[in-house]
Amino acid sequence: MVARLYDSRKKILVTGGAGFLGSHLVDRLLQQGHEVLCADNLFTGTKRNIEHLHSHARFEFIRHDITFPLFVEVDEIYNLACPASPIQYQHDPVQTTKTSVHGAINMLGLAKRLKCRILQASTSEVYGDPAVHPQTEDYWGHVNPIGPRSCYDEGKRCAETLFFDYHRQHALQIKVARIFNTYGPRMHMADGRVVSNFIVQALKGEPITLYGDGNQTRSFCYVDDLIDGLVKLMESPASFTGPVNLGNPTEFTMRELAQLVIAETKSSSKFITQPLPPDDPKQRKPDISLASKHLEWSPKIDLAKGLMPTVAFFRSIVG
Ligand code: NAD
Ligand code: UDP
Ligand code: UDP
């Protein structure tokens, strides 16, 4: 551990800190008074997400790919680096697996040397197209090992394996969060995700693209709620490792989401249907009993409320 002058102020590494979730996490940790080191290769993240921190005295950015070793001195690590949307993680699938697997090995090696806590941003995708609903953490999942989503799903599953093996073998303090669909300002505009697609289409007056019959479900967590969960998880007792689901359990069909977006944007866009992508899960909803019990966490912001700042963000960037 790095000796610090002030007990409560930590130096915290956030990998993927220039991305959507990472940049909100960086903001929160700085607000709490910590020093933050952001390591990001800017593959899907942008400097724009962190430009407001340019001259912040406690913030530092390094352009770094976590598939390569990193030698820095910190007290805690949040490992978020990884492209998260299908378009982006399928662009270079081998690099996606490397980021999850080699990246985890390097960040775990770093945490092992520093004897510091490390949190992994895992995903509901480890459950694949789930045969159990809602998903609890003891469900082992239903994942295609050779499909187009496998580089992400299996990469994240292997990263979880590595976290638990470093925990058992090296007594490393680990935290594994299984994050479900999250949305909010700074989402990518062109990443093909449903929330960004629908909002941008509605703002441009273009047709809203419902894949399949639009009756598949997802549950959407507003970014501020998710960040609360990640920070609470990191601060939880050492005995609580997770994996723990973090997400909003209120389920919506894609058709219902489209209607909410239309209402919030006051758009005149109509719906069109398009084919369902391969391996598209039919439903997804977290069981958050574990987070509620161990972290006293549950989301506070419902979809209609969270869509307001999200729509405002997209309005500011859609020409
Ligand atoms: P994002 O694409 O906005 O952020 C990922 C960041 O990682 C980007 O800034 C990118 O440049 C960086 N990155 C990618 N590969 C890297 C590498 N090899 N080395 C260094 N940096 C690299 O995605 P996000 O939505 O903010 O997701 C953050 C994390 O949360 C990811 O690990 C993702 O799998 C996980 N997650 C997100 C969601 C969600 O709904 N957003 C859901 C489940 C899990
Ligand atoms: N590593 C790193 N930073 C460190 C320490 C280790 O990036 O401060 C990397 C290191 O390059 C190695 C990986 O983490 O490839 C795993 O380290 P570990 O000590 O677990 O394994 P070993 O070095 O014995 O293979
Ligand atoms: N989807 C849709 N129209 C779009 C984009 C996505 O109907 O323009 C659907 C997609 O088929 C999936 C759901 O919305 O069933 C969520 O897709 P997303 O890619 O956002 O997240 P994930 O599938 O990873 O949960």
XYZ file of C-alpha atoms and ligand atoms in Angstrom:
413
model
C 0.000 0.000 0.000
C 1.191 3.500 -0.746
C 1.743 5.462 2.484
C -0.641 8.408 2.480
C -0.705 11.576 4.470
C -4.462 11.576 4.801
C -6.048 8.292 5.824
C -9.253 8.607 3.886
C -7.743 9.942 0.660
C -6.732 7.130 -1.646
C -5.013 6.986 -4.987
C -7.345 4.994 -7.199
C -6.721 3.507 -10.627
C -9.726 3.383 -12.957
C -9.062 1.444 -16.143
C -11.471 2.412 -18.917
C -11.915 5.738 -17.106
C -12.482 7.676 -20.337
C -15.494 5.534 -21.192
C -19.162 5.949 -20.344
C -19.267 4.297 -16.904
C -15.598 4.930 -16.142
C -15.849 8.697 -16.549
C -18.833 8.869 -14.171
C -16.931 6.736 -11.668
C -13.903 9.046 -11.958
C -16.159 12.061 -11.270
C -17.605 10.363 -8.185
C -14.206 9.353 -6.755
C -12.846 12.875 -7.258
C -15.945 14.282 -5.536
C -15.143 11.998 -2.602
C -11.711 13.610 -2.361
C -9.585 10.808 -3.804
C -6.752 11.012 -6.317
C -7.655 9.271 -9.548
C -5.409 7.781 -12.183
C -7.291 6.953 -15.369
C -5.727 4.411 -17.747
C -7.456 4.094 -21.101
C -6.379 3.340 -24.674
C -9.260 5.481 -26.024
C -10.568 2.623 -28.181
C -14.195 3.359 -27.340
C -13.668 6.079 -24.755
C -12.977 9.708 -25.585
C -11.019 12.553 -24.069
C -14.253 14.552 -24.260
C -15.656 12.427 -21.402
C -12.865 13.632 -19.127
C -11.999 17.008 -20.621
C -13.689 18.821 -17.720
C -11.012 17.244 -15.483
C -8.104 18.489 -17.588
C -6.723 20.805 -14.916
C -8.048 18.951 -11.876
C -5.214 18.693 -9.333
C -6.145 15.159 -8.233
C -6.731 13.697 -11.704
C -4.210 12.094 -14.037
C -4.718 10.404 -17.415
C -2.428 7.880 -19.029
C -3.025 6.450 -22.475
C -2.413 2.770 -21.913
C -3.664 -0.564 -23.241
C -4.195 -2.940 -20.300
C -3.234 -5.954 -22.380
C 0.295 -4.680 -21.613
C 1.757 -4.592 -18.091
C 1.277 -1.437 -16.058
C 3.574 -0.386 -13.223
C 2.022 2.332 -11.082
C 1.485 2.857 -7.340
C -2.131 2.967 -6.201
C -4.329 1.920 -3.257
C -7.311 0.532 -5.171
C -8.160 -0.589 -8.713
C -11.446 -0.480 -10.595
C -11.021 -2.537 -13.776
C -13.558 -1.254 -16.311
C -11.505 -1.284 -19.512
C -13.319 -3.245 -22.217
C -15.543 -2.300 -25.142
C -19.108 -2.963 -24.009
C -21.465 -2.797 -26.969
C -21.765 -5.592 -29.550
C -20.751 -3.349 -32.487
C -17.642 -2.261 -30.639
C -16.581 -5.557 -29.083
C -17.170 -7.447 -32.345
C -15.048 -4.970 -34.323
C -11.842 -6.737 -33.209
C -13.024 -9.792 -31.271
C -9.529 -11.127 -30.575
C -8.560 -7.824 -28.971
C -11.788 -7.976 -26.918
C -10.846 -11.342 -25.443
C -7.285 -10.113 -24.880
C -8.571 -7.044 -23.063
C -10.711 -9.152 -20.741
C -8.189 -11.939 -20.161
C -4.684 -10.443 -20.545
C -6.026 -7.197 -19.114
C -7.352 -8.988 -16.030
C -4.053 -10.852 -15.572
C -2.081 -7.610 -15.711
C -4.398 -5.714 -13.378
C -4.488 -8.676 -10.963
C -0.671 -8.882 -11.120
C -0.555 -5.168 -10.311
C -2.997 -5.615 -7.395
C -0.988 -8.598 -6.145
C 2.262 -6.599 -6.096
C 0.555 -3.663 -4.361
C -1.576 -5.878 -2.077
C -4.525 -3.690 -2.939
C -8.223 -4.230 -3.554
C -9.401 -4.728 -7.111
C -12.916 -4.571 -8.553
C -13.915 -6.153 -11.832
C -16.675 -4.741 -14.035
C -18.238 -8.000 -15.135
C -21.525 -8.244 -16.935
C -24.944 -9.834 -17.093
C -23.679 -11.322 -20.378
C -21.981 -14.033 -18.298
C -25.529 -15.450 -18.011
C -25.822 -15.536 -21.839
C -29.369 -16.149 -23.073
C -30.594 -17.125 -19.614
C -32.728 -20.182 -18.935
C -33.397 -18.846 -15.414
C -35.359 -15.668 -14.845
C -34.659 -13.362 -13.082
C -30.964 -14.127 -12.910
C -29.398 -14.847 -9.529
C -25.641 -14.962 -9.014
C -25.637 -18.740 -8.497
C -26.964 -19.327 -12.025
C -24.062 -20.568 -14.196
C -25.411 -19.199 -17.423
C -26.286 -20.285 -20.934
C -23.506 -18.958 -23.138
C -22.593 -19.883 -26.688
C -18.782 -20.393 -26.610
C -18.272 -19.914 -30.369
C -20.781 -17.261 -31.447
C -20.290 -13.582 -32.317
C -20.893 -12.507 -28.700
C -18.490 -15.097 -27.265
C -15.385 -12.882 -27.335
C -17.124 -10.659 -24.805
C -19.134 -13.202 -22.823
C -16.403 -15.820 -22.492
C -13.719 -13.154 -22.003
C -15.684 -11.745 -19.071
C -16.336 -15.241 -17.688
C -12.620 -16.049 -17.844
C -11.833 -12.728 -16.135
C -14.144 -13.763 -13.273
C -12.284 -17.094 -13.055
C -8.973 -15.232 -12.839
C -10.299 -12.922 -10.121
C -11.426 -15.857 -7.993
C -8.193 -17.793 -8.572
C -6.062 -14.792 -7.547
C -8.313 -14.503 -4.491
C -7.920 -18.169 -3.533
C -4.278 -18.575 -4.572
C -2.847 -15.190 -3.542
C -5.397 -14.007 -0.929
C -6.100 -10.961 -3.059
C -9.081 -8.824 -1.994
C -11.442 -8.932 -4.956
C -14.863 -7.560 -5.834
C -16.826 -8.747 -8.869
C -19.831 -6.731 -10.074
C -22.133 -8.190 -12.711
C -23.458 -5.055 -14.350
C -26.785 -5.109 -16.198
C -27.787 -2.668 -18.977
C -26.932 0.849 -17.847
C -27.715 4.134 -19.579
C -27.197 7.853 -19.102
C -25.286 10.878 -20.383
C -21.974 10.105 -22.190
C -23.303 6.908 -23.713
C -21.910 6.452 -27.195
C -24.143 7.874 -29.878
C -23.372 5.251 -32.521
C -22.757 2.095 -30.537
C -25.979 0.436 -31.669
C -27.330 0.061 -28.111
C -31.054 0.281 -27.810
C -31.271 3.372 -25.597
C -28.886 5.463 -27.713
C -30.399 4.204 -30.990
C -33.961 5.014 -29.971
C -33.148 8.459 -28.570
C -31.056 9.509 -31.566
C -33.684 8.180 -34.002
C -36.442 10.009 -32.114
C -34.498 13.279 -31.991
C -33.778 13.090 -35.726
C -37.384 12.162 -36.531
C -36.181 8.892 -38.082
C -38.007 5.539 -37.709
C -37.459 3.716 -34.398
C -35.897 0.316 -35.176
C -37.524 -2.474 -33.179
C -35.571 -5.689 -33.616
C -37.777 -8.782 -33.754
C -41.268 -8.263 -32.391
C -40.076 -5.760 -29.776
C -41.381 -7.942 -26.960
C -37.936 -8.988 -25.683
C -37.206 -7.406 -22.308
C -34.335 -5.610 -20.641
C -34.047 -3.729 -17.367
C -32.250 -0.404 -17.494
C -30.230 1.125 -14.668
C -29.452 4.839 -14.587
C -25.707 5.487 -14.441
C -25.731 7.352 -11.072
C -27.403 4.383 -9.380
C -24.870 2.012 -10.894
C -21.922 4.108 -9.715
C -23.399 4.120 -6.180
C -23.422 0.324 -6.359
C -19.821 0.032 -7.604
C -18.498 2.332 -4.876
C -20.490 0.544 -2.161
C -19.165 -2.769 -3.412
C -15.555 -1.561 -3.303
C -16.096 -0.286 0.253
C -17.838 -3.462 1.481
C -16.158 -5.818 3.996
C -13.274 -7.902 2.609
C -15.281 -11.094 3.098
C -17.813 -9.971 0.482
C -16.303 -10.695 -2.923
C -19.405 -11.035 -5.048
C -20.118 -11.827 -7.807
C -23.016 -9.487 -7.235
C -25.644 -8.289 -9.680
C -25.951 -4.524 -10.089
C -28.842 -3.358 -12.201
C -32.388 -2.132 -12.123
C -34.867 -4.997 -11.779
C -37.785 -3.168 -13.379
C -38.314 -4.894 -16.715
C -39.463 -3.221 -19.945
C -40.117 -4.567 -23.408
C -38.264 -2.766 -26.192
C -41.619 -1.545 -27.457
C -42.360 0.044 -24.057
C -38.928 1.661 -24.043
C -39.585 3.085 -27.516
C -42.872 4.559 -26.303
C -41.170 6.208 -23.310
C -38.501 7.684 -25.581
C -41.154 9.036 -27.949
C -42.941 10.629 -24.986
C -39.775 12.220 -23.560
C -38.540 13.547 -26.904
C -42.045 14.502 -28.137
C -40.998 12.942 -31.426
C -43.239 12.052 -34.350
C -41.067 9.020 -35.286
C -42.877 5.773 -36.188
C -41.753 2.210 -35.422
C -40.253 -0.137 -38.006
C -39.241 -3.750 -37.370
C -35.889 -5.274 -38.267
C -34.493 -8.818 -37.819
C -33.384 -9.885 -34.359
C -29.550 -10.163 -34.146
C -28.115 -13.675 -33.520
C -27.923 -14.844 -29.882
C -30.036 -11.870 -28.767
C -31.266 -12.744 -25.237
C -35.087 -12.797 -25.033
C -35.247 -11.418 -21.532
C -32.920 -10.107 -18.905
C -33.607 -8.928 -15.384
C -31.335 -8.959 -12.346
C -32.251 -10.437 -9.018
C -30.628 -7.845 -6.742
C -31.361 -9.478 -3.367
C -27.645 -10.015 -2.739
C -26.742 -6.359 -3.397
C -29.648 -5.235 -1.305
C -28.610 -7.475 1.608
C -24.823 -6.959 1.574
C -24.527 -3.436 0.159
C -27.889 -1.987 1.185
C -28.105 -0.912 -2.437
C -31.024 -0.629 -4.779
C -31.595 1.726 -7.714
C -33.492 4.935 -6.983
C -34.014 6.439 -10.436
C -36.761 5.018 -12.627
C -36.561 4.848 -16.406
C -38.813 7.836 -17.149
C -36.737 10.027 -14.793
C -33.365 8.776 -16.025
C -34.333 9.306 -19.651
C -34.635 13.079 -19.049
C -30.908 13.874 -18.555
C -30.043 11.196 -21.118
C -32.250 12.777 -23.785
C -30.864 16.224 -22.817
C -27.325 14.887 -23.341
C -28.118 13.470 -26.785
C -29.996 16.652 -27.724
C -26.788 18.582 -27.018
C -24.749 16.426 -29.432
C -27.230 15.499 -32.169
C -26.852 18.103 -34.902
P -17.127 2.074 -22.772
O -16.791 1.475 -24.078
O -17.738 3.431 -22.758
O -15.865 2.105 -21.818
C -14.828 1.173 -21.887
C -13.523 1.929 -21.833
O -12.445 0.987 -21.879
C -13.331 2.877 -23.024
O -12.940 4.142 -22.556
C -12.231 2.196 -23.851
O -11.450 3.117 -24.582
C -11.454 1.467 -22.776
N -10.702 0.297 -23.262
C -11.140 -0.689 -24.075
N -10.164 -1.590 -24.274
C -9.094 -1.163 -23.547
C -7.780 -1.653 -23.335
N -7.364 -2.798 -23.912
N -6.939 -0.947 -22.533
C -7.340 0.214 -21.948
N -8.569 0.734 -22.124
C -9.435 0.036 -22.910
O -18.085 1.041 -22.015
P -18.885 1.184 -20.654
O -20.308 1.034 -20.981
O -18.413 2.377 -19.898
O -18.418 -0.123 -19.907
C -17.422 -0.112 -18.895
C -17.269 -1.519 -18.325
O -18.507 -1.931 -17.752
C -16.875 -2.563 -19.349
O -15.953 -3.452 -18.770
C -18.173 -3.267 -19.644
O -17.963 -4.601 -20.029
C -18.894 -3.166 -18.309
N -20.359 -3.225 -18.484
C -21.048 -2.154 -18.984
C -22.419 -2.257 -19.140
C -23.267 -1.108 -19.661
O -24.496 -1.246 -19.733
N -22.695 0.025 -19.996
C -23.083 -3.450 -18.809
C -22.325 -4.514 -18.341
C -20.959 -4.387 -18.159
N 2.023 -6.923 -13.710
C 1.780 -5.601 -14.000
N 2.100 -4.672 -13.049
C 2.637 -5.000 -11.857
C 2.862 -6.349 -11.575
C 2.525 -7.305 -12.531
O 1.295 -5.251 -15.062
O 2.905 -4.097 -11.053
C 1.699 -7.922 -14.735
C 2.907 -8.762 -15.071
O 3.464 -8.241 -16.259
C 2.379 -10.159 -15.240
C 0.949 -10.101 -14.764
O 0.763 -8.824 -14.186
O 2.353 -10.516 -16.617
C 0.624 -11.141 -13.739
O 1.468 -10.948 -12.626
P 1.714 -12.117 -11.577
O 2.682 -11.594 -10.564
O 0.444 -12.640 -11.096
O 2.306 -13.276 -12.453
P 3.765 -13.566 -12.989
O 4.467 -12.259 -13.149
O 4.364 -14.404 -11.917
O 3.517 -14.270 -14.267
N -32.659 -3.385 -29.993
C -33.705 -2.906 -30.772
N -33.459 -1.866 -31.608
C -32.246 -1.247 -31.689
C -31.199 -1.720 -30.875
C -31.434 -2.809 -30.042
O -34.828 -3.425 -30.719
O -32.122 -0.282 -32.469
C -32.924 -4.505 -29.069
C -31.921 -5.642 -29.157
O -32.309 -6.585 -30.129
C -31.987 -6.216 -27.757
C -32.307 -5.010 -26.877
O -32.798 -3.996 -27.762
O -33.028 -7.147 -27.656
C -31.114 -4.474 -26.116
O -30.045 -4.331 -27.031
P -28.641 -3.700 -26.605
O -27.688 -3.932 -27.739
O -28.849 -2.317 -26.146
O -28.212 -4.503 -25.320
P -27.966 -6.052 -25.019
O -28.562 -6.900 -26.111
O -26.491 -6.204 -24.902
O -28.677 -6.216 -23.729
